[in-house]
Structures are given as structure tokens and as C-alpha cells.
Coordinates of C-alpha atoms and ligand atoms in Angstrom, one line a residue:
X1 CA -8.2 -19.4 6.6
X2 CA -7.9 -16.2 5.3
X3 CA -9.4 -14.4 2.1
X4 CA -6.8 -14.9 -0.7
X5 CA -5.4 -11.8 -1.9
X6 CA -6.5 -12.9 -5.6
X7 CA -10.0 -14.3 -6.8
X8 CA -10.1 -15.3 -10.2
X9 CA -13.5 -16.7 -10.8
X10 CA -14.5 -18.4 -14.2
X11 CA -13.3 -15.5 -16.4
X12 CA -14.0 -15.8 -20.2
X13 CA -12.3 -13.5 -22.4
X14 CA -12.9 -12.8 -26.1
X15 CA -10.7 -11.2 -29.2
X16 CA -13.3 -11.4 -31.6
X17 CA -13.8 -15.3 -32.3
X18 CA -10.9 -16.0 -30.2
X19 CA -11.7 -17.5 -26.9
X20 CA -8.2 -16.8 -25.0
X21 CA -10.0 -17.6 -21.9
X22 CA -12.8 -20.1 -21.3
X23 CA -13.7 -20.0 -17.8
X24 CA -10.7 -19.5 -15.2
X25 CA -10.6 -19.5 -11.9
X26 CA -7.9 -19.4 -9.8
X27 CA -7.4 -18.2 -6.2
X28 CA -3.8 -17.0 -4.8
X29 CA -3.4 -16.8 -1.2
X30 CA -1.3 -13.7 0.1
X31 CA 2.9 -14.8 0.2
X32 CA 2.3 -17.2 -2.7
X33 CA 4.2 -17.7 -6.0
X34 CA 2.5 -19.3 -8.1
X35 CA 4.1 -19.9 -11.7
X36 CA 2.4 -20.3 -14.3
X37 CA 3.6 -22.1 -17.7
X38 CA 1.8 -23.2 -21.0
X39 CA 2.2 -22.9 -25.4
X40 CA 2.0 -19.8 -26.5
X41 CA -1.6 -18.2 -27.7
X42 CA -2.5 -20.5 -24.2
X43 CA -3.8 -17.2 -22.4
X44 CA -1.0 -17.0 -20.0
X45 CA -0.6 -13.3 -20.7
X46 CA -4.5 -12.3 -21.0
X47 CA -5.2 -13.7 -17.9
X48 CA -2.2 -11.6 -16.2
X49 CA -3.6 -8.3 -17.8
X50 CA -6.9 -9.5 -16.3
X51 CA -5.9 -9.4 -13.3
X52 CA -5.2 -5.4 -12.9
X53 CA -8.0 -5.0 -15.9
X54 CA -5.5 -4.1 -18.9
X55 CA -7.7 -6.4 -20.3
X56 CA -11.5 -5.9 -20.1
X57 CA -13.0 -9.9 -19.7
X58 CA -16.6 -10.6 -21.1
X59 CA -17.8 -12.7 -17.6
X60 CA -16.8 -13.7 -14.3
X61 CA -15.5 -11.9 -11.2
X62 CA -11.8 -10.5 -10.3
X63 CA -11.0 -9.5 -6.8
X64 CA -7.6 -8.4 -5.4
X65 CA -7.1 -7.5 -2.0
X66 CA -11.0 -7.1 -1.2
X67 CA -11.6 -5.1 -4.0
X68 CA -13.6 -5.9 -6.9
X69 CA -12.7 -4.9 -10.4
X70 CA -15.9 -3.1 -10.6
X71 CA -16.4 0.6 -11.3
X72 CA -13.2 2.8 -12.0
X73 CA -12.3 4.0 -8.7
X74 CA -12.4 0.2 -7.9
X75 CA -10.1 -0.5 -10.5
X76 CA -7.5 2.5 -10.4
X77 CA -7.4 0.9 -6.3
X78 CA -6.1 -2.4 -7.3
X79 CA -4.2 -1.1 -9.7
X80 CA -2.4 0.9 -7.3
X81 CA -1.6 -2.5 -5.4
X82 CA -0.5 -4.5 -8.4
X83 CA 3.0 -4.2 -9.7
X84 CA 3.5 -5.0 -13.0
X85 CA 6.9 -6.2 -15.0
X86 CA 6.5 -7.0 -18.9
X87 CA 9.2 -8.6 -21.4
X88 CA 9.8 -5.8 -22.8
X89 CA 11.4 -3.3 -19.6
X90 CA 8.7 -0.1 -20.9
X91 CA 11.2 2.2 -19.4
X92 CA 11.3 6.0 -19.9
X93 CA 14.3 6.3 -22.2
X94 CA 14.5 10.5 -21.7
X95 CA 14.7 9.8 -17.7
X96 CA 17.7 8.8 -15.8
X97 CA 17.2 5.8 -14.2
X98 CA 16.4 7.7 -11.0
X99 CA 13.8 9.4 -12.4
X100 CA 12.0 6.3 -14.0
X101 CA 11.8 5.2 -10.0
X102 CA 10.4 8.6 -9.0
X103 CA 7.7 9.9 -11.4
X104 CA 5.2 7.4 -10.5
X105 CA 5.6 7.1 -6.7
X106 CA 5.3 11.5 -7.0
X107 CA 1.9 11.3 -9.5
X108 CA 0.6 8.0 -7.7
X109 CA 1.5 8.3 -4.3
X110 CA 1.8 11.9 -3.9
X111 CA 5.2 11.4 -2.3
X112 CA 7.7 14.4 -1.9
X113 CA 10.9 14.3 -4.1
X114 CA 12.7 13.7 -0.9
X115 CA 10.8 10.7 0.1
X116 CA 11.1 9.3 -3.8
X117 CA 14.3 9.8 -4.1
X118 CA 15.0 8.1 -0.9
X119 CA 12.9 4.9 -2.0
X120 CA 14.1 5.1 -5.4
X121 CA 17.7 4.5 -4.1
X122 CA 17.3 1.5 -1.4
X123 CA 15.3 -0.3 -4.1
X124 CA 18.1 0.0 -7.1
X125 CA 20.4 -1.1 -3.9
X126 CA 17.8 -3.8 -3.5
X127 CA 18.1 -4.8 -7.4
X128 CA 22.1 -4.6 -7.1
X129 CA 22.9 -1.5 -9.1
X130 CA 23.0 1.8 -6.8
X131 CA 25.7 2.8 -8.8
X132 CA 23.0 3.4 -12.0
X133 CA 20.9 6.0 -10.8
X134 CA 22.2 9.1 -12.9
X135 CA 22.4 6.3 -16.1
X136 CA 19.7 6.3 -18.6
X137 CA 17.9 3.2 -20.0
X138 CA 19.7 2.9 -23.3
X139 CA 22.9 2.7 -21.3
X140 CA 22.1 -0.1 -19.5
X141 CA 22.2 -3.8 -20.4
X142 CA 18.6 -5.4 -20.5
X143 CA 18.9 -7.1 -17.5
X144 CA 20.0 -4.2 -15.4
X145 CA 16.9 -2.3 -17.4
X146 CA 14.4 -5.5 -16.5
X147 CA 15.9 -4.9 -12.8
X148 CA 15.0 -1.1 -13.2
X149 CA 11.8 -1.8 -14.3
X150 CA 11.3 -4.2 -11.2
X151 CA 12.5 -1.7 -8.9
X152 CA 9.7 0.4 -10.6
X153 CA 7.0 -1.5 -10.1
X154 CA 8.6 -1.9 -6.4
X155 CA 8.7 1.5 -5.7
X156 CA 4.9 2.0 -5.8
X157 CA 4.7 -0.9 -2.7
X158 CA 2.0 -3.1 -4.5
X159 CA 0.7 -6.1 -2.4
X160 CA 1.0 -7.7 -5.5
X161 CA 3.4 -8.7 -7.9
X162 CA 2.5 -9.5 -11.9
X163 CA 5.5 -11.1 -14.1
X164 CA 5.1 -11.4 -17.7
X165 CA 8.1 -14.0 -19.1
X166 CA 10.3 -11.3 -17.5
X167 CA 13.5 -13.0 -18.8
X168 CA 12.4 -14.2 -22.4
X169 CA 13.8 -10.6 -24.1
X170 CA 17.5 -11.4 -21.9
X171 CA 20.6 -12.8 -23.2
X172 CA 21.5 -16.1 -21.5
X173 CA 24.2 -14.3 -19.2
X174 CA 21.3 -11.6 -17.8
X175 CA 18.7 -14.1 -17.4
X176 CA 20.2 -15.1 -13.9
X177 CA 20.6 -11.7 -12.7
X178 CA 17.0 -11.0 -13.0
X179 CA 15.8 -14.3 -11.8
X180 CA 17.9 -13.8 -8.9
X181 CA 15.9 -10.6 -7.7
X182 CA 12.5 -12.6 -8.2
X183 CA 13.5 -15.5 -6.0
X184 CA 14.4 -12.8 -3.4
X185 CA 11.3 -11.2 -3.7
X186 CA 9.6 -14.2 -2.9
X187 CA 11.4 -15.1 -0.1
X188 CA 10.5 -12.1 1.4
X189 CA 6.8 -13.2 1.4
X190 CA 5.8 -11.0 -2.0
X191 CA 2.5 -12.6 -3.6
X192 CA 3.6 -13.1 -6.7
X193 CA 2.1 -14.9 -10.3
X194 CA 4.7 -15.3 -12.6
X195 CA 4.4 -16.4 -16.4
X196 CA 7.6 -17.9 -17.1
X197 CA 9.5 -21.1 -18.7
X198 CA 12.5 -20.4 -16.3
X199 CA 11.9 -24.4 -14.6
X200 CA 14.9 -23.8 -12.2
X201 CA 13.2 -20.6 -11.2
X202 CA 9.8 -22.6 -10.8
X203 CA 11.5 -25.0 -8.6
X204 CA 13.4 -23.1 -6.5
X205 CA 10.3 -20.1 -6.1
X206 CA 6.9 -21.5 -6.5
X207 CA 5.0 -22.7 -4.5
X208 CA 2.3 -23.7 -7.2
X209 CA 2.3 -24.2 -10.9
X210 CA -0.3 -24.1 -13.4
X211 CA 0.0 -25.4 -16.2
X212 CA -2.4 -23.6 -19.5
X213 CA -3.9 -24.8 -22.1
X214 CA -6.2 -23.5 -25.1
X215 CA -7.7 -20.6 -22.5
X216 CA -8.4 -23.6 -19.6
X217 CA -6.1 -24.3 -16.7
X218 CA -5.0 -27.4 -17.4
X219 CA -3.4 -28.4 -14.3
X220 CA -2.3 -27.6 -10.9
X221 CA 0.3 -28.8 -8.6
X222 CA 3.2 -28.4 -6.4
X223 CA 6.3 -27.8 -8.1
X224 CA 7.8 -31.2 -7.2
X225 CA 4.4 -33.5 -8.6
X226 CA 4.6 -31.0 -11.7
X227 CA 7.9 -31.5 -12.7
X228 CA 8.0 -35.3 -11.3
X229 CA 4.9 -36.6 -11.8
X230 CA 2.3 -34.5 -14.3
X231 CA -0.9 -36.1 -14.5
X232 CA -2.4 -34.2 -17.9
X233 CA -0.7 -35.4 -21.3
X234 CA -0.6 -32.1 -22.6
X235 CA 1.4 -30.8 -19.5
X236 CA 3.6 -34.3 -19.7
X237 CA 3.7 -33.3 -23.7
X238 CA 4.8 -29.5 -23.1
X239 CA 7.3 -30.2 -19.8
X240 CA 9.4 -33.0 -22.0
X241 CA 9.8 -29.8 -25.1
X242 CA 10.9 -27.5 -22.5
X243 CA 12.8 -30.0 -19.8
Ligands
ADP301 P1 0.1 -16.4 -24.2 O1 0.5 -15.3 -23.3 O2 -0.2 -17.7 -23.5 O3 1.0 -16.6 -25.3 P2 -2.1 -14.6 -25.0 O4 -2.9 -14.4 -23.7 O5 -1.2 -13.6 -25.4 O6 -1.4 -16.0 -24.9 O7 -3.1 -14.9 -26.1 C1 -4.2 -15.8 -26.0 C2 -5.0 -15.7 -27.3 O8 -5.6 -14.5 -27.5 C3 -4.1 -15.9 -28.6 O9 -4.9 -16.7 -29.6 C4 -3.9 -14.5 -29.1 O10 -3.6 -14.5 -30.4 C5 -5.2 -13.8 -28.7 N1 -4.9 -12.4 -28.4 C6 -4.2 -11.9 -27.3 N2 -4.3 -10.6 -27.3 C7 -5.0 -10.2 -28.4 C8 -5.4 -8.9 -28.9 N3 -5.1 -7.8 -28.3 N4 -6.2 -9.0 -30.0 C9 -6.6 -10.1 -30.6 N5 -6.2 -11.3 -30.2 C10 -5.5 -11.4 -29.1
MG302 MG1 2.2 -14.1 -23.4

């Protein structure tokens, strides 16, 4: 079998007293989505920013793609393969849309504008609004700005894809717009781990859940045995608050 494209292995991570991670490991092969759900203060979000070291961890061993998050050149080469979409869009608000899909893939990838430009557009096509390239970010609705931000990340080609509750900040009515664009994504073979509550999401796109707990992974299992047939009482607990 092949190497997975993520190797999470028994990561502890400190805030001061707080133990937001107590020995993780995790591996995600390449073309997976795996979902990940739990209370919040679980970890959920530390372990993500692990994963593309946002977050310095006190132990254990991260490696994506064959690289591990070692020394810096180490780390600015996986970040360069991990995409990265937040609840909160992080768009450039004095850019036109365009531009927001341009500046990195010029700085990172040393693309011309030509070439940006040109990937900038079939990926706002990809996201459903190619009419919204000349619009800035406050004149957008927040799920067309949470697509933006998608086709952001996208534009840079990572290998992998980080979602952090990428819906939670969206009225009801947006949610699906966005969710949409993530279950495409996956069927297109994107590695994806995704921190969200969306359940029909999670049903129709993982292929794995975990479910976290107190820093721990708690459990793991298809999407089916998860949602039909969870084994740990807390995940039984948390699925029948958010079910
Ligand atoms: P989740 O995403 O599951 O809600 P987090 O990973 O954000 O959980 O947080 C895990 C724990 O770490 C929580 O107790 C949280 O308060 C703490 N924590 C997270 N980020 C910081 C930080 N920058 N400084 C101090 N404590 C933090
Ligand atoms: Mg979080």
C-alpha cells in the first residue's frame, strides 16, 4: 500500500496547562476525506493547524507528502502543498476578488499575471461565480466569500486540503452552496480532513470519521457504523445533541 499522504504520529500539544492534544495519531491516505467532529475546546482545530505547523506541537512527528515538519524549508514545502479554508473567509477586503486569487499563486508560485489570471478564473467558474471577479469581498455574500476563499486555497494546487467548520460563520441558505463545492472536491479525489458538524456532508463525503474528545481521538469509523452504530458513549452522547 502506499505511504499516506498524512502521518500524524502521537502529537501532544500544550497552551500553558492546557493539554489540547494528548497523543494523536492519525494517518490519511491520499483521495481520503476524513471528517472529523467533536465538543468544542476537543482539539479539532489545533490538530488541523498542526498539520501545516500554524501550531508548533511539544512531541511527536508530522509528515505530509514525504516531508517532515522539520526545519523551515521543510515546513514552507508542505505548506506550499496544504490548502487551508478557516470560518472566518481571511479575504483581502482592498482586492477584487480576482486579485485575492492571484497574489499568492504570483509571490508563491512565481506564476506570470497571465497564467494567474487564467487559473484564477476557471477556479471562480469551478466555485460557480465567474461573474464575481471584478467584485470585492465586502460585496459579496459570505458564502460566495467562503467559495472565494476556497478557490484561493485551490489556486495554489495543494495536494492537500484543510477545512476548519467552513460553514459554521454561514446563514442557513449559504451553508449548501459551500458544502456543495466540498463534496465536489472530493469527488474529484482531493485529500481532504474536514472539521465540521455538517452530518449530511459527513455522509455523503467521508470516507472516515473521527470523532474527538478532551485532546484524544475518541473514535474512528466509517460514516455508516458512526452515524448507525457508535461504539464510545461520548461519541453516542455527542451524535444524539447534534442528530
Ligand atoms: P476545538 O477546535 O475542538 O474547539 P481547539 O483546538 O480550538 O478546540 O482548542 C483545544 C484547547 O486548546 C481548548 O481548551 C482551547 O481553549 C485551547 N487553546 C486553543 N488555542 C489556544 C491558544 N492559542 N492559546 C491558549 N489556549 C488555546
Ligand atoms: Mg475549532
Amino acid at each position: 500500500m502506499a505511504e499516506p499522504i498524512i502521518k500524524i504520529e502521537n502529537i501532544h500539544k500544550n497552551f500553558g496547562r492546557v493539554q489540547a492534544l494528548r497523543g494523536v495519531s492519525l494517518n490519511v491516505e491520499a483521495g481520503e476525506v476524513v471528517v472529523i467532529i467533536g465538543p468544542s475546546g476537543s482539539g479539532k482545530s489545533t490538530l488541523l493547524r498542526c498539520i501545516n505547523r500554524l501550531e508548533e506541537y511539544n512531541s511527536g512527528k508530522i509528515t505530509v507528502d514525504g516531508i517532515p515538519l522539520d526545519t523551515t524549508q521543510n515546513i514552507n514545502a508542505v505548506r506550499r502543498e496544504v490548502g487551508m479554508v478557516f470560518q472566518s473567509f481571511n479575504l483581502f477586503s482592498h482586492l477584487s476578488v480576482l486579485d485575492n486569487l492571484v497574489l499568492a499563486q504570483r509571490q508563491v508560485r512565481k506564476r506570470n499575471k497571465a497564467e494567474a489570471e487564467d487559473t484564477a478564473r476557471q477556479l471562480l467558474k469551478k466555485v460557480g461565480i465567474p461573474e464575481k471577479e471584478n467584485a470585492y469581498p465586502g460585496q459579496l455574500s459570505g458564502g460566495q466569500q467562503q467559495r472565494v476563499a476556497i478557490a484561493r486555497a485551490l489556486a495554489m494546487n495543494p495536494k492537500v486540503m484543510l477545512f476548519d467548520e467552513p460553514t459554521s460563520a454561514l446563514d442557513p441558505e449559504m451553508i449548501k452552496e459551500v458544502l456543495d463545492v466540498m463534496t465536489n472536491l472530493a469527488s474529484e479525489g482531493m485529500t481532504m480532513v474536514v472539521v465540521s458538524h455538517e452530518m449530511g456532508f459527513a455522509r455523503a463525503a467521508a470516507n472516515r470519521m473521527i470523532f474527538m474528545d478532551e485532546g484524544l481521538i475518541v473514535e474512528t469509523a466509517t460514516p455508516h457504523d458512526f452515524f448507525t452504530n457508535p461504539q464510545q458513549e461520548r461519541s453516542r452522547a455527542f451524535l444524539s445533541k447534534v442528530l
